[in-house]
Coordinates of C-alpha atoms in Angstrom, one line a residue:
M1 CA -0.1 -0.2 0.1
T2 CA 1.2 3.5 -1.4
D3 CA 1.6 5.8 1.2
P4 CA -0.9 9.0 1.2
E5 CA 2.2 11.4 0.8
N6 CA 4.2 9.5 -1.9
E7 CA 0.9 9.2 -4.0
V8 CA 0.3 12.5 -4.4
G9 CA 3.3 13.2 -5.1
L10 CA 3.4 10.5 -8.1
A11 CA 0.4 12.0 -9.4
I12 CA 1.6 15.3 -9.8
R13 CA 5.0 13.7 -11.4
A14 CA 3.1 12.1 -13.6
V15 CA 1.1 15.4 -14.9
F16 CA 3.9 16.8 -15.7
A17 CA 5.7 14.8 -17.6
A18 CA 2.7 14.0 -19.4
L19 CA 2.6 17.6 -20.1
D20 CA 6.1 17.9 -20.6
D21 CA 5.9 15.1 -23.6
L22 CA 2.8 17.2 -24.8
M23 CA 5.1 20.2 -25.0
V24 CA 7.3 18.5 -27.0
L25 CA 4.9 17.2 -29.8
A26 CA 3.2 20.5 -29.7
N27 CA 7.0 22.1 -31.0
R28 CA 7.8 19.4 -33.1
E29 CA 6.4 20.4 -37.1
E30 CA 5.2 17.1 -37.6
T31 CA 3.3 16.6 -35.0
R32 CA 1.8 20.4 -33.9
S33 CA -1.2 20.2 -35.5
L34 CA -2.3 17.2 -33.9
V35 CA -1.8 19.2 -30.1
C36 CA -3.2 22.0 -31.2
D37 CA -6.3 20.1 -32.9
E38 CA -7.1 18.5 -29.5
K39 CA -7.9 22.3 -28.2
R40 CA -10.9 21.2 -26.2
A41 CA -9.4 18.4 -24.9
L42 CA -6.5 21.2 -23.9
G43 CA -9.1 23.1 -22.4
Q44 CA -10.6 21.2 -19.8
M45 CA -7.2 20.2 -19.0
L46 CA -6.9 23.3 -17.8
T47 CA -10.6 24.1 -15.9
R48 CA -9.5 20.8 -14.3
C49 CA -6.3 22.5 -13.1
E50 CA -7.8 25.5 -12.5
T51 CA -10.5 23.8 -10.0
L52 CA -7.8 21.2 -8.9
C53 CA -5.8 24.5 -7.4
S54 CA -9.1 26.9 -6.4
F55 CA -9.9 23.1 -3.8
A56 CA -6.3 23.4 -2.7
M57 CA -6.5 27.6 -2.4
A58 CA -9.8 27.1 -0.4
V59 CA -9.8 24.4 1.9
K60 CA -9.0 25.3 5.8
P61 CA -5.5 24.1 7.5
A62 CA -6.9 21.5 10.0
P63 CA -6.0 23.1 13.6
M64 CA -2.9 21.8 14.9
M65 CA -2.2 20.9 18.1
V66 CA 0.7 22.6 20.3
R67 CA 2.2 20.6 22.8
R68 CA 5.6 21.6 25.7
A69 CA 8.7 20.0 24.9
R70 CA 8.6 17.2 27.9
N71 CA 12.9 18.7 28.0
A72 CA 12.1 22.7 28.0
I73 CA 14.8 24.7 29.9
A74 CA 12.6 27.1 32.2
S75 CA 13.1 30.5 31.9

């Protein structure tokens, strides 16, 4: 079982890798038009990224529990 932190990191790296691949294809003369023909899919990707970012920014962080250190030096 993968821990959640690794799962998120792997998913984000996979998205970046896929986008990098598409950028290379968009830069090649022989595949540029094929990438550009996918305007609908590219727009959907942009919308999903914006939605994900909006969600991440809107979620309030969980409260932090602050504990006293056991070996704190008294001042």
